Each structure stands twice: as C-alpha cells, then as structure tokens.
Amino acid sequence: MDTPLVAVTGRRRSAAGLHTGPPAMDALEVDAYFSGYAAHVVAAGGLPLHVPGGVDAAAVMDRADALLLTGGNDVDPARYGAVPDAHTSALEPARDALEIALLAAARERGRPVLAICRGIQLVNVAWGGTLYRHLPEHADTRWHDVALSPDSVLAGLHGAGARVNSLHHQGVDRVGDGLVVTATAPDGQVEGLEAERLVAVQWHPEQLDDVPQPEFRWLVDAC
C-alpha cells in the first residue's frame, strides 16, 4: 500500500517577521502551520500534504487519503448566528470556507478526519452547532484531565481518561446534529466529538511529547 497522503490545513498571514529578506517582503503573505502537525503525521506513517488557501477542496480530497484540520483563530461568528465581540480574534473567513468545503468533500469520499482545537470548533459549526464565545477559565488553564466515553475512538486510544493541554478560549456550546460528545473536561465543557470516520479534540496532541500521539496513528491507520 502507498503511504497515506494526509491533507493538512493552515493559516495565511503576513510574512513580516518570518523572513530575512528586504523590508519590501513584509508585504507578502505566507501559508503555514506549526511543524508538530506534520511531524506527528510522518511519525504515524503518513505523508503530509499542505493545503494552501484558494485551492479546490474537491480536487484536494480526490487525491488525499485523510484530512487534518489544525488550530488557529476563531471561526467567524456569523456562521453560527452571532457577531464578533471584544474577545474575538482575527477572523479568517476564506479559511473557514475552504475548511468547511474540505470537510464536505472528505465526508462525501469517506475520508477519515482529525480536527484539532479550532478544528473541533469548525466541525461543530459545520454540523450546525454553536460555540461559546469566550471561556477564560480554559484559556488560563494549561493542563487538565478529560473523561472519555466508553466505546469511543478516543477511549480506545487513551482509556477512560487522559491528561491534556489547554490552549483555547472558545469551545463547543450546542452540539451539531450527528456529532457525539466523547470527551469532557471536569467542568463539563466538551473536549471531544466523534462521528463516522471523524475524531475532533479541543486539545493539541501535536504539542505533546510522545510522537506520534495516538490520534495521528488513528488517522493514518483509518486510511
């Protein structure tokens, strides 16, 4: 079997501070994601494929064997009937649109999907759910435990619970239709969602020490 090709999303941002060229290059843009995502995909036996902005989602998923949605800024509140407020981070509407299209294309083709941090929020919105706008108690807590539902994919990977990192200020509110809550924080906040061939987590497994984290092995093996 060929090495599974995993489509990895990222963000588009200014090149300022990211190069050693002349100042004129500050006006350029870069497409990027943190290298831990690709490192875990490779360690799990996959081949990462960076998905830049502006590509055709269906064409990407025609070729890719799996989809990895990475972290980033807030999902546009307009997508779940809200408006920006003082806590809203810089929005990326073009990224929202591309990732929702990638999700739809992955579902149509039966491709496995792993969604991380912003990814779980985007998945929930794409399935018709809503988000809590600001969760300061989670944004200020670096580590916490999560309880995992029996018979879930996450429980199969970690057991009854896991210790995870916390780097988010938003989270799942009303759960989207067809999604199942499979991980919760001690205060009841949703930390994991699952559907057929979909695992979404609020924490950042790509930043944890053991490589690969089991979520990435699941993604590659599911191909």
PDB file of N, CA and C in Angstrom, residues 115-174:
ATOM      1  N   ALA A 115      -9.616  16.582  13.665  1.00  0.00           N
ATOM      2  CA  ALA A 115      -9.769  18.031  13.822  1.00  0.00           C
ATOM      3  C   ALA A 115      -9.258  18.434  15.198  1.00  0.00           C
ATOM      4  N   ILE A 116      -8.400  19.456  15.247  1.00  0.00           N
ATOM      5  CA  ILE A 116      -7.716  19.846  16.475  1.00  0.00           C
ATOM      6  C   ILE A 116      -8.011  21.307  16.820  1.00  0.00           C
ATOM      7  N   CYS A 117      -8.401  21.557  18.069  1.00  0.00           N
ATOM      8  CA  CYS A 117      -8.635  22.887  18.654  1.00  0.00           C
ATOM      9  C   CYS A 117      -9.621  23.709  17.809  1.00  0.00           C
ATOM     10  N   ARG A 118      -9.149  24.677  17.042  1.00  0.00           N
ATOM     11  CA  ARG A 118     -10.057  25.378  16.124  1.00  0.00           C
ATOM     12  C   ARG A 118     -10.816  24.363  15.275  1.00  0.00           C
ATOM     13  N   GLY A 119     -10.158  23.251  14.953  1.00  0.00           N
ATOM     14  CA  GLY A 119     -10.779  22.228  14.117  1.00  0.00           C
ATOM     15  C   GLY A 119     -12.062  21.666  14.703  1.00  0.00           C
ATOM     16  N   ILE A 120     -12.070  21.377  16.024  1.00  0.00           N
ATOM     17  CA  ILE A 120     -13.295  20.841  16.626  1.00  0.00           C
ATOM     18  C   ILE A 120     -14.395  21.897  16.589  1.00  0.00           C
ATOM     19  N   GLN A 121     -14.013  23.161  16.749  1.00  0.00           N
ATOM     20  CA  GLN A 121     -14.994  24.237  16.709  1.00  0.00           C
ATOM     21  C   GLN A 121     -15.574  24.385  15.301  1.00  0.00           C
ATOM     22  N   LEU A 122     -14.708  24.295  14.297  1.00  0.00           N
ATOM     23  CA  LEU A 122     -15.184  24.389  12.924  1.00  0.00           C
ATOM     24  C   LEU A 122     -16.088  23.218  12.579  1.00  0.00           C
ATOM     25  N   VAL A 123     -15.714  22.010  12.990  1.00  0.00           N
ATOM     26  CA  VAL A 123     -16.551  20.835  12.757  1.00  0.00           C
ATOM     27  C   VAL A 123     -17.925  21.040  13.367  1.00  0.00           C
ATOM     28  N   ASN A 124     -17.962  21.500  14.613  1.00  0.00           N
ATOM     29  CA  ASN A 124     -19.256  21.669  15.276  1.00  0.00           C
ATOM     30  C   ASN A 124     -20.126  22.684  14.541  1.00  0.00           C
ATOM     31  N   VAL A 125     -19.519  23.781  14.096  1.00  0.00           N
ATOM     32  CA  VAL A 125     -20.272  24.790  13.349  1.00  0.00           C
ATOM     33  C   VAL A 125     -20.731  24.222  12.006  1.00  0.00           C
ATOM     34  N   ALA A 126     -19.867  23.471  11.334  1.00  0.00           N
ATOM     35  CA  ALA A 126     -20.224  22.883  10.041  1.00  0.00           C
ATOM     36  C   ALA A 126     -21.386  21.906  10.170  1.00  0.00           C
ATOM     37  N   TRP A 127     -21.516  21.268  11.340  1.00  0.00           N
ATOM     38  CA  TRP A 127     -22.619  20.327  11.584  1.00  0.00           C
ATOM     39  C   TRP A 127     -23.842  21.049  12.168  1.00  0.00           C
ATOM     40  N   GLY A 128     -23.837  22.368  12.186  1.00  0.00           N
ATOM     41  CA  GLY A 128     -24.994  23.125  12.639  1.00  0.00           C
ATOM     42  C   GLY A 128     -24.983  23.505  14.104  1.00  0.00           C
ATOM     43  N   GLY A 129     -23.864  23.318  14.794  1.00  0.00           N
ATOM     44  CA  GLY A 129     -23.781  23.661  16.208  1.00  0.00           C
ATOM     45  C   GLY A 129     -23.331  25.094  16.429  1.00  0.00           C
ATOM     46  N   THR A 130     -23.174  25.462  17.696  1.00  0.00           N
ATOM     47  CA  THR A 130     -22.748  26.806  18.067  1.00  0.00           C
ATOM     48  C   THR A 130     -21.547  26.723  19.002  1.00  0.00           C
ATOM     49  N   LEU A 131     -20.937  27.889  19.275  1.00  0.00           N
ATOM     50  CA  LEU A 131     -19.751  27.958  20.122  1.00  0.00           C
ATOM     51  C   LEU A 131     -19.949  28.908  21.286  1.00  0.00           C
ATOM     52  N   TYR A 132     -19.302  28.603  22.418  1.00  0.00           N
ATOM     53  CA  TYR A 132     -19.142  29.586  23.474  1.00  0.00           C
ATOM     54  C   TYR A 132     -18.124  30.607  22.991  1.00  0.00           C
ATOM     55  N   ARG A 133     -18.434  31.881  23.162  1.00  0.00           N
ATOM     56  CA  ARG A 133     -17.598  32.938  22.611  1.00  0.00           C
ATOM     57  C   ARG A 133     -16.284  33.125  23.373  1.00  0.00           C
ATOM     58  N   HIS A 134     -16.310  32.917  24.700  1.00  0.00           N
ATOM     59  CA  HIS A 134     -15.097  33.138  25.492  1.00  0.00           C
ATOM     60  C   HIS A 134     -15.161  32.292  26.754  1.00  0.00           C
ATOM     61  N   LEU A 135     -14.119  31.506  26.986  1.00  0.00           N
ATOM     62  CA  LEU A 135     -14.033  30.624  28.145  1.00  0.00           C
ATOM     63  C   LEU A 135     -12.723  30.937  28.877  1.00  0.00           C
ATOM     64  N   PRO A 136     -12.702  32.013  29.654  1.00  0.00           N
ATOM     65  CA  PRO A 136     -11.438  32.417  30.283  1.00  0.00           C
ATOM     66  C   PRO A 136     -10.845  31.355  31.191  1.00  0.00           C
ATOM     67  N   GLU A 137     -11.710  30.545  31.823  1.00  0.00           N
ATOM     68  CA  GLU A 137     -11.184  29.525  32.729  1.00  0.00           C
ATOM     69  C   GLU A 137     -10.403  28.450  31.968  1.00  0.00           C
ATOM     70  N   HIS A 138     -10.720  28.254  30.685  1.00  0.00           N
ATOM     71  CA  HIS A 138      -9.969  27.292  29.879  1.00  0.00           C
ATOM     72  C   HIS A 138      -8.745  27.950  29.248  1.00  0.00           C
ATOM     73  N   ALA A 139      -8.876  29.201  28.856  1.00  0.00           N
ATOM     74  CA  ALA A 139      -7.736  29.908  28.269  1.00  0.00           C
ATOM     75  C   ALA A 139      -6.596  30.050  29.263  1.00  0.00           C
ATOM     76  N   ASP A 140      -6.917  30.096  30.569  1.00  0.00           N
ATOM     77  CA  ASP A 140      -5.906  30.328  31.595  1.00  0.00           C
ATOM     78  C   ASP A 140      -5.429  29.044  32.275  1.00  0.00           C
ATOM     79  N   THR A 141      -5.905  27.886  31.830  1.00  0.00           N
ATOM     80  CA  THR A 141      -5.534  26.613  32.446  1.00  0.00           C
ATOM     81  C   THR A 141      -4.686  25.815  31.467  1.00  0.00           C
ATOM     82  N   ARG A 142      -3.420  25.570  31.813  1.00  0.00           N
ATOM     83  CA  ARG A 142      -2.512  24.924  30.869  1.00  0.00           C
ATOM     84  C   ARG A 142      -2.784  23.425  30.733  1.00  0.00           C
ATOM     85  N   TRP A 143      -3.091  22.740  31.836  1.00  0.00           N
ATOM     86  CA  TRP A 143      -3.290  21.288  31.800  1.00  0.00           C
ATOM     87  C   TRP A 143      -4.557  20.923  32.566  1.00  0.00           C
ATOM     88  N   HIS A 144      -5.240  19.910  32.115  1.00  0.00           N
ATOM     89  CA  HIS A 144      -6.384  19.381  32.856  1.00  0.00           C
ATOM     90  C   HIS A 144      -6.677  17.968  32.367  1.00  0.00           C
ATOM     91  N   ASP A 145      -7.526  17.278  33.096  1.00  0.00           N
ATOM     92  CA  ASP A 145      -7.928  15.924  32.730  1.00  0.00           C
ATOM     93  C   ASP A 145      -9.194  15.965  31.881  1.00  0.00           C
ATOM     94  N   VAL A 146      -9.382  14.955  31.053  1.00  0.00           N
ATOM     95  CA  VAL A 146     -10.636  14.773  30.342  1.00  0.00           C
ATOM     96  C   VAL A 146     -11.133  13.353  30.591  1.00  0.00           C
ATOM     97  N   ALA A 147     -12.448  13.237  30.716  1.00  0.00           N
ATOM     98  CA  ALA A 147     -13.091  11.932  30.819  1.00  0.00           C
ATOM     99  C   ALA A 147     -13.540  11.505  29.429  1.00  0.00           C
ATOM    100  N   LEU A 148     -13.294  10.240  29.078  1.00  0.00           N
ATOM    101  CA  LEU A 148     -13.584   9.735  27.745  1.00  0.00           C
ATOM    102  C   LEU A 148     -14.704   8.707  27.795  1.00  0.00           C
ATOM    103  N   SER A 149     -15.622   8.803  26.851  1.00  0.00           N
ATOM    104  CA  SER A 149     -16.805   7.934  26.831  1.00  0.00           C
ATOM    105  C   SER A 149     -16.426   6.505  26.458  1.00  0.00           C
ATOM    106  N   PRO A 150     -16.957   5.519  27.178  1.00  0.00           N
ATOM    107  CA  PRO A 150     -16.693   4.125  26.815  1.00  0.00           C
ATOM    108  C   PRO A 150     -17.108   3.849  25.368  1.00  0.00           C
ATOM    109  N   ASP A 151     -16.375   2.969  24.721  1.00  0.00           N
ATOM    110  CA  ASP A 151     -16.664   2.539  23.348  1.00  0.00           C
ATOM    111  C   ASP A 151     -16.403   3.622  22.299  1.00  0.00           C
ATOM    112  N   SER A 152     -15.844   4.752  22.709  1.00  0.00           N
ATOM    113  CA  SER A 152     -15.489   5.788  21.740  1.00  0.00           C
ATOM    114  C   SER A 152     -14.115   5.488  21.147  1.00  0.00           C
ATOM    115  N   VAL A 153     -13.827   6.133  20.007  1.00  0.00           N
ATOM    116  CA  VAL A 153     -12.485   6.011  19.442  1.00  0.00           C
ATOM    117  C   VAL A 153     -11.452   6.531  20.431  1.00  0.00           C
ATOM    118  N   LEU A 154     -11.728   7.685  21.057  1.00  0.00           N
ATOM    119  CA  LEU A 154     -10.766   8.276  21.985  1.00  0.00           C
ATOM    120  C   LEU A 154     -10.497   7.375  23.184  1.00  0.00           C
ATOM    121  N   ALA A 155     -11.527   6.710  23.702  1.00  0.00           N
ATOM    122  CA  ALA A 155     -11.312   5.773  24.808  1.00  0.00           C
ATOM    123  C   ALA A 155     -10.478   4.587  24.352  1.00  0.00           C
ATOM    124  N   GLY A 156     -10.674   4.166  23.111  1.00  0.00           N
ATOM    125  CA  GLY A 156      -9.849   3.095  22.574  1.00  0.00           C
ATOM    126  C   GLY A 156      -8.391   3.489  22.447  1.00  0.00           C
ATOM    127  N   LEU A 157      -8.140   4.790  22.288  1.00  0.00           N
ATOM    128  CA  LEU A 157      -6.771   5.274  22.156  1.00  0.00           C
ATOM    129  C   LEU A 157      -6.119   5.566  23.502  1.00  0.00           C
ATOM    130  N   HIS A 158      -6.916   6.068  24.478  1.00  0.00           N
ATOM    131  CA  HIS A 158      -6.351   6.555  25.734  1.00  0.00           C
ATOM    132  C   HIS A 158      -6.826   5.812  26.969  1.00  0.00           C
ATOM    133  N   GLY A 159      -7.921   5.066  26.888  1.00  0.00           N
ATOM    134  CA  GLY A 159      -8.524   4.500  28.081  1.00  0.00           C
ATOM    135  C   GLY A 159      -9.655   5.386  28.580  1.00  0.00           C
ATOM    136  N   ALA A 160      -9.946   5.309  29.863  1.00  0.00           N
ATOM    137  CA  ALA A 160     -11.099   6.030  30.420  1.00  0.00           C
ATOM    138  C   ALA A 160     -10.882   7.529  30.513  1.00  0.00           C
ATOM    139  N   GLY A 161      -9.628   7.974  30.461  1.00  0.00           N
ATOM    140  CA  GLY A 161      -9.356   9.396  30.584  1.00  0.00           C
ATOM    141  C   GLY A 161      -7.958   9.726  30.105  1.00  0.00           C
ATOM    142  N   ALA A 162      -7.665  11.012  30.033  1.00  0.00           N
ATOM    143  CA  ALA A 162      -6.344  11.463  29.589  1.00  0.00           C
ATOM    144  C   ALA A 162      -6.045  12.821  30.199  1.00  0.00           C
ATOM    145  N   ARG A 163      -4.770  13.127  30.317  1.00  0.00           N
ATOM    146  CA  ARG A 163      -4.322  14.457  30.755  1.00  0.00           C
ATOM    147  C   ARG A 163      -3.925  15.216  29.504  1.00  0.00           C
ATOM    148  N   VAL A 164      -4.525  16.389  29.310  1.00  0.00           N
ATOM    149  CA  VAL A 164      -4.332  17.105  28.059  1.00  0.00           C
ATOM    150  C   VAL A 164      -3.954  18.559  28.320  1.00  0.00           C
ATOM    151  N   ASN A 165      -3.463  19.220  27.272  1.00  0.00           N
ATOM    152  CA  ASN A 165      -3.137  20.638  27.364  1.00  0.00           C
ATOM    153  C   ASN A 165      -4.348  21.480  26.964  1.00  0.00           C
ATOM    154  N   SER A 166      -4.315  22.742  27.321  1.00  0.00           N
ATOM    155  CA  SER A 166      -5.454  23.621  27.069  1.00  0.00           C
ATOM    156  C   SER A 166      -4.948  24.951  26.541  1.00  0.00           C
ATOM    157  N   LEU A 167      -5.300  25.274  25.299  1.00  0.00           N
ATOM    158  CA  LEU A 167      -4.805  26.490  24.655  1.00  0.00           C
ATOM    159  C   LEU A 167      -5.926  27.213  23.918  1.00  0.00           C
ATOM    160  N   HIS A 168      -7.136  27.129  24.426  1.00  0.00           N
ATOM    161  CA  HIS A 168      -8.280  27.685  23.699  1.00  0.00           C
ATOM    162  C   HIS A 168      -9.074  28.641  24.576  1.00  0.00           C
ATOM    163  N   HIS A 169      -9.750  29.592  23.928  1.00  0.00           N
ATOM    164  CA  HIS A 169     -10.619  30.499  24.684  1.00  0.00           C
ATOM    165  C   HIS A 169     -12.062  30.373  24.224  1.00  0.00           C
ATOM    166  N   GLN A 170     -12.323  29.555  23.206  1.00  0.00           N
ATOM    167  CA  GLN A 170     -13.678  29.245  22.778  1.00  0.00           C
ATOM    168  C   GLN A 170     -13.895  27.742  22.875  1.00  0.00           C
ATOM    169  N   GLY A 171     -15.150  27.317  22.744  1.00  0.00           N
ATOM    170  CA  GLY A 171     -15.429  25.893  22.820  1.00  0.00           C
ATOM    171  C   GLY A 171     -16.821  25.573  22.319  1.00  0.00           C
ATOM    172  N   VAL A 172     -17.107  24.287  22.246  1.00  0.00           N
ATOM    173  CA  VAL A 172     -18.389  23.802  21.755  1.00  0.00           C
ATOM    174  C   VAL A 172     -19.500  24.172  22.731  1.00  0.00           C
ATOM    175  N   ASP A 173     -20.567  24.760  22.211  1.00  0.00           N
ATOM    176  CA  ASP A 173     -21.765  25.052  23.011  1.00  0.00           C
ATOM    177  C   ASP A 173     -22.836  24.032  22.602  1.00  0.00           C
ATOM    178  N   ARG A 174     -23.788  24.402  21.752  1.00  0.00           N
ATOM    179  CA  ARG A 174     -24.762  23.435  21.268  1.00  0.00           C
ATOM    180  C   ARG A 174     -24.086  22.510  20.263  1.00  0.00           C
TER     181      ARG A 174
END
